[in-house]
mmCIF file of C-alpha atoms in Angstrom:
data_model
loop_
_atom_site.group_PDB
_atom_site.id
_atom_site.type_symbol
_atom_site.label_atom_id
_atom_site.label_comp_id
_atom_site.label_asym_id
_atom_site.label_seq_id
_atom_site.Cartn_x
_atom_site.Cartn_y
_atom_site.Cartn_z
ATOM 1 C CA UNK A 200 -16.099 39.255 -17.795
ATOM 2 C CA UNK A 201 -17.101 36.175 -15.783
ATOM 3 C CA UNK A 202 -20.658 35.876 -14.507
ATOM 4 C CA UNK A 203 -21.132 37.400 -11.019
ATOM 5 C CA UNK A 204 -23.178 34.426 -9.835
ATOM 6 C CA UNK A 205 -20.468 31.987 -10.952
ATOM 7 C CA UNK A 206 -17.813 33.986 -9.084
ATOM 8 C CA UNK A 207 -20.005 34.097 -5.987
ATOM 9 C CA UNK A 208 -20.471 30.312 -6.127
ATOM 10 C CA UNK A 209 -16.748 29.734 -6.630
ATOM 11 C CA UNK A 210 -15.864 32.006 -3.697
ATOM 12 C CA UNK A 211 -18.398 30.241 -1.513
ATOM 13 C CA UNK A 212 -16.957 26.824 -2.404
ATOM 14 C CA UNK A 213 -13.425 28.096 -1.825
ATOM 15 C CA UNK A 214 -14.364 29.481 1.578
ATOM 16 C CA UNK A 215 -15.893 26.148 2.607
ATOM 17 C CA UNK A 216 -12.674 24.460 1.493
ATOM 18 C CA UNK A 217 -10.645 26.984 3.511
ATOM 19 C CA UNK A 218 -12.782 26.463 6.619
ATOM 20 C CA UNK A 219 -10.968 23.244 7.483
ATOM 21 C CA UNK A 220 -7.430 24.613 7.117
ATOM 22 C CA UNK A 221 -5.409 27.183 5.210
ATOM 23 C CA UNK A 222 -4.765 26.207 1.578
ATOM 24 C CA UNK A 223 -2.286 27.216 -1.062
ATOM 25 C CA UNK A 224 -3.469 29.013 -4.175
ATOM 26 C CA UNK A 225 -2.727 25.902 -6.228
ATOM 27 C CA UNK A 226 -4.830 23.711 -3.923
ATOM 28 C CA UNK A 227 -7.766 26.099 -4.229
ATOM 29 C CA UNK A 228 -7.376 26.307 -7.998
ATOM 30 C CA UNK A 229 -7.422 22.520 -8.332
ATOM 31 C CA UNK A 230 -10.426 22.262 -6.023
ATOM 32 C CA UNK A 231 -12.407 24.822 -8.023
ATOM 33 C CA UNK A 232 -11.403 23.184 -11.304
ATOM 34 C CA UNK A 233 -12.807 19.891 -10.015
ATOM 35 C CA UNK A 234 -16.041 21.744 -9.234
ATOM 36 C CA UNK A 235 -16.238 22.682 -12.928
ATOM 37 C CA UNK A 236 -15.498 26.405 -12.788
ATOM 38 C CA UNK A 237 -13.986 28.219 -15.756
ATOM 39 C CA UNK A 238 -10.405 29.489 -15.409
ATOM 40 C CA UNK A 239 -11.551 33.127 -15.562
ATOM 41 C CA UNK A 240 -14.033 32.521 -12.723
ATOM 42 C CA UNK A 241 -11.374 30.780 -10.629
ATOM 43 C CA UNK A 242 -8.882 33.580 -11.226
ATOM 44 C CA UNK A 243 -11.363 36.297 -10.235
ATOM 45 C CA UNK A 244 -12.591 34.389 -7.167
ATOM 46 C CA UNK A 245 -9.031 33.762 -5.949
ATOM 47 C CA UNK A 246 -8.083 37.374 -6.606
ATOM 48 C CA UNK A 247 -11.012 38.551 -4.481
ATOM 49 C CA UNK A 248 -10.128 36.084 -1.707
ATOM 50 C CA UNK A 249 -6.472 37.139 -1.814
ATOM 51 C CA UNK A 250 -7.508 40.792 -1.469
ATOM 52 C CA UNK A 251 -9.408 39.786 1.676
ATOM 53 C CA UNK A 252 -6.307 37.846 2.864
ATOM 54 C CA UNK A 253 -8.071 34.471 2.775
ATOM 55 C CA UNK A 254 -5.514 33.197 0.275
ATOM 56 C CA UNK A 255 -1.911 33.877 1.246
ATOM 57 C CA UNK A 256 0.764 31.389 0.173
ATOM 58 C CA UNK A 257 3.352 32.868 2.531
ATOM 59 C CA UNK A 258 1.112 32.393 5.560
ATOM 60 C CA UNK A 259 0.083 28.958 4.315
ATOM 61 C CA UNK A 260 3.720 27.872 3.907
ATOM 62 C CA UNK A 261 4.632 29.041 7.407
ATOM 63 C CA UNK A 262 1.648 27.337 9.044
ATOM 64 C CA UNK A 263 2.076 24.118 7.071
ATOM 65 C CA UNK A 264 5.797 24.047 7.795
ATOM 66 C CA UNK A 265 5.326 24.790 11.484
ATOM 67 C CA UNK A 266 2.781 21.981 11.833
ATOM 68 C CA UNK A 267 5.134 19.538 10.106
ATOM 69 C CA UNK A 268 8.129 20.582 12.206
ATOM 70 C CA UNK A 269 6.397 20.804 15.580
ATOM 71 C CA UNK A 270 4.033 17.889 15.141
ATOM 72 C CA UNK A 271 5.969 15.405 13.053
ATOM 73 C CA UNK A 272 9.548 16.655 13.450
ATOM 74 C CA UNK A 273 10.234 16.636 9.707
ATOM 75 C CA UNK A 274 13.532 17.791 8.237
ATOM 76 C CA UNK A 275 14.042 20.561 5.697
ATOM 77 C CA UNK A 276 14.033 18.314 2.657
ATOM 78 C CA UNK A 277 10.660 16.782 3.500
ATOM 79 C CA UNK A 278 8.992 20.117 4.272
ATOM 80 C CA UNK A 279 10.485 21.649 1.092
ATOM 81 C CA UNK A 280 9.150 18.751 -0.978
ATOM 82 C CA UNK A 281 5.657 18.984 0.545
ATOM 83 C CA UNK A 282 5.414 22.751 0.042
ATOM 84 C CA UNK A 283 6.618 22.409 -3.548
ATOM 85 C CA UNK A 284 3.934 19.759 -4.156
ATOM 86 C CA UNK A 285 1.340 22.184 -2.768
ATOM 87 C CA UNK A 286 2.346 24.737 -5.412
ATOM 88 C CA UNK A 287 4.170 27.232 -3.203
ATOM 89 C CA UNK A 288 6.756 29.382 -4.993
ATOM 90 C CA UNK A 289 10.424 28.520 -4.434
ATOM 91 C CA UNK A 290 11.351 31.882 -2.897
ATOM 92 C CA UNK A 291 8.510 31.554 -0.377
ATOM 93 C CA UNK A 292 9.596 28.003 0.469
ATOM 94 C CA UNK A 293 13.194 29.047 1.109
ATOM 95 C CA UNK A 294 12.194 32.048 3.241
ATOM 96 C CA UNK A 295 9.838 29.835 5.253
ATOM 97 C CA UNK A 296 12.451 27.120 5.792
ATOM 98 C CA UNK A 297 15.073 29.635 6.904
ATOM 99 C CA UNK A 298 12.641 31.110 9.400
ATOM 100 C CA UNK A 299 11.365 27.777 10.704
ATOM 101 C CA UNK A 300 14.694 26.064 11.132
ATOM 102 C CA UNK A 301 16.237 29.050 12.883
ATOM 103 C CA UNK A 302 13.606 28.470 15.590
ATOM 104 C CA UNK A 303 13.760 24.665 15.450
ATOM 105 C CA UNK A 304 17.345 23.488 14.823
ATOM 106 C CA UNK A 305 17.298 20.524 12.463
ATOM 107 C CA UNK A 306 19.960 18.662 14.449
ATOM 108 C CA UNK A 307 17.772 18.752 17.561
ATOM 109 C CA UNK A 308 14.769 17.496 15.608
ATOM 110 C CA UNK A 309 16.800 14.646 14.120
ATOM 111 C CA UNK A 310 18.135 13.682 17.551
ATOM 112 C CA UNK A 311 14.630 13.632 19.023
ATOM 113 C CA UNK A 312 13.413 11.449 16.136
ATOM 114 C CA UNK A 313 16.378 9.103 16.509
ATOM 115 C CA UNK A 314 15.881 8.696 20.245
ATOM 116 C CA UNK A 315 12.211 7.907 19.778
ATOM 117 C CA UNK A 316 12.860 5.432 16.947
ATOM 118 C CA UNK A 317 15.647 3.657 18.829
ATOM 119 C CA UNK A 318 13.223 2.809 21.601
ATOM 120 C CA UNK A 319 11.291 0.676 19.121
ATOM 121 C CA UNK A 320 14.422 -0.972 17.710
ATOM 122 C CA UNK A 321 15.722 -2.608 20.892
ATOM 123 C CA UNK A 322 16.824 -6.214 20.518
ATOM 124 C CA UNK A 323 18.043 -5.835 16.931
ATOM 125 C CA UNK A 324 21.650 -6.355 15.943
ATOM 126 C CA UNK A 325 23.596 -3.065 15.705
ATOM 127 C CA UNK A 326 23.938 -3.076 11.894
ATOM 128 C CA UNK A 327 20.229 -3.652 11.362
ATOM 129 C CA UNK A 328 19.391 -1.019 13.978
ATOM 130 C CA UNK A 329 21.687 1.474 12.233
ATOM 131 C CA UNK A 330 20.215 0.763 8.792
ATOM 132 C CA UNK A 331 16.626 1.170 10.005
ATOM 133 C CA UNK A 332 17.456 4.357 11.886
ATOM 134 C CA UNK A 333 19.147 5.903 8.842
ATOM 135 C CA UNK A 334 16.227 4.963 6.585
ATOM 136 C CA UNK A 335 13.768 6.402 9.090
ATOM 137 C CA UNK A 336 15.657 9.703 9.281
ATOM 138 C CA UNK A 337 15.851 9.850 5.474
ATOM 139 C CA UNK A 338 12.077 9.438 5.210
ATOM 140 C CA UNK A 339 11.662 12.251 7.739
ATOM 141 C CA UNK A 340 13.567 14.556 5.379
ATOM 142 C CA UNK A 341 16.912 15.023 7.081
ATOM 143 C CA UNK A 342 20.098 15.587 5.072
ATOM 144 C CA UNK A 343 22.877 13.017 4.937
ATOM 145 C CA UNK A 344 25.149 15.248 7.058
ATOM 146 C CA UNK A 345 22.594 15.543 9.833
ATOM 147 C CA UNK A 346 21.818 11.817 9.713
ATOM 148 C CA UNK A 347 25.511 10.993 9.960
ATOM 149 C CA UNK A 348 26.026 13.305 12.947
ATOM 150 C CA UNK A 349 22.886 12.053 14.645
ATOM 151 C CA UNK A 350 23.763 8.374 14.276
ATOM 152 C CA UNK A 351 27.313 8.965 15.500
ATOM 153 C CA UNK A 352 26.076 10.923 18.503
ATOM 154 C CA UNK A 353 23.326 8.399 19.245
ATOM 155 C CA UNK A 354 25.808 5.540 18.964
ATOM 156 C CA UNK A 355 28.151 7.181 21.459
ATOM 157 C CA UNK A 356 25.328 7.892 23.891
ATOM 158 C CA UNK A 357 24.135 4.304 23.767
ATOM 159 C CA UNK A 358 27.670 2.883 23.582
ATOM 160 C CA UNK A 359 26.911 0.724 20.547
ATOM 161 C CA UNK A 360 29.278 -0.231 17.726
ATOM 162 C CA UNK A 361 27.515 1.871 15.061
ATOM 163 C CA UNK A 362 28.626 5.074 16.775
ATOM 164 C CA UNK A 363 32.258 4.458 15.940
#
């Protein structure tokens, strides 16, 4: 059985880490490992915090995803990749993405990103503009299908050759 004082210290450090923003269980585990806590202490501290609902990967995934979608207008692939890197389970990621993108259609997000990016690309030749726009949308995490539709639609709206 881990030492009570060690568990108390670990929980205190975890709570300070959680004060800034919600964290995934993996993030907290890594943080406490860096602080030099034993695995048994970390496990007990996280279990206690989870029982108090301070650690909840489902809530974390939804909040992280919402901030990325609303604030940065990221596509599904990018949000999925970030949540996976944060140690969130696959089934939680998929549930979160389904929920988020039913509220925020990915096509609308991609169109908003494209319109904003095109404003900074004025004066470039159409092929270069198209290439930069596609690369930008790829980095934002949109699928090839959505990028294709968005660039075709944007091209038609702006009456440029890359919409054909």
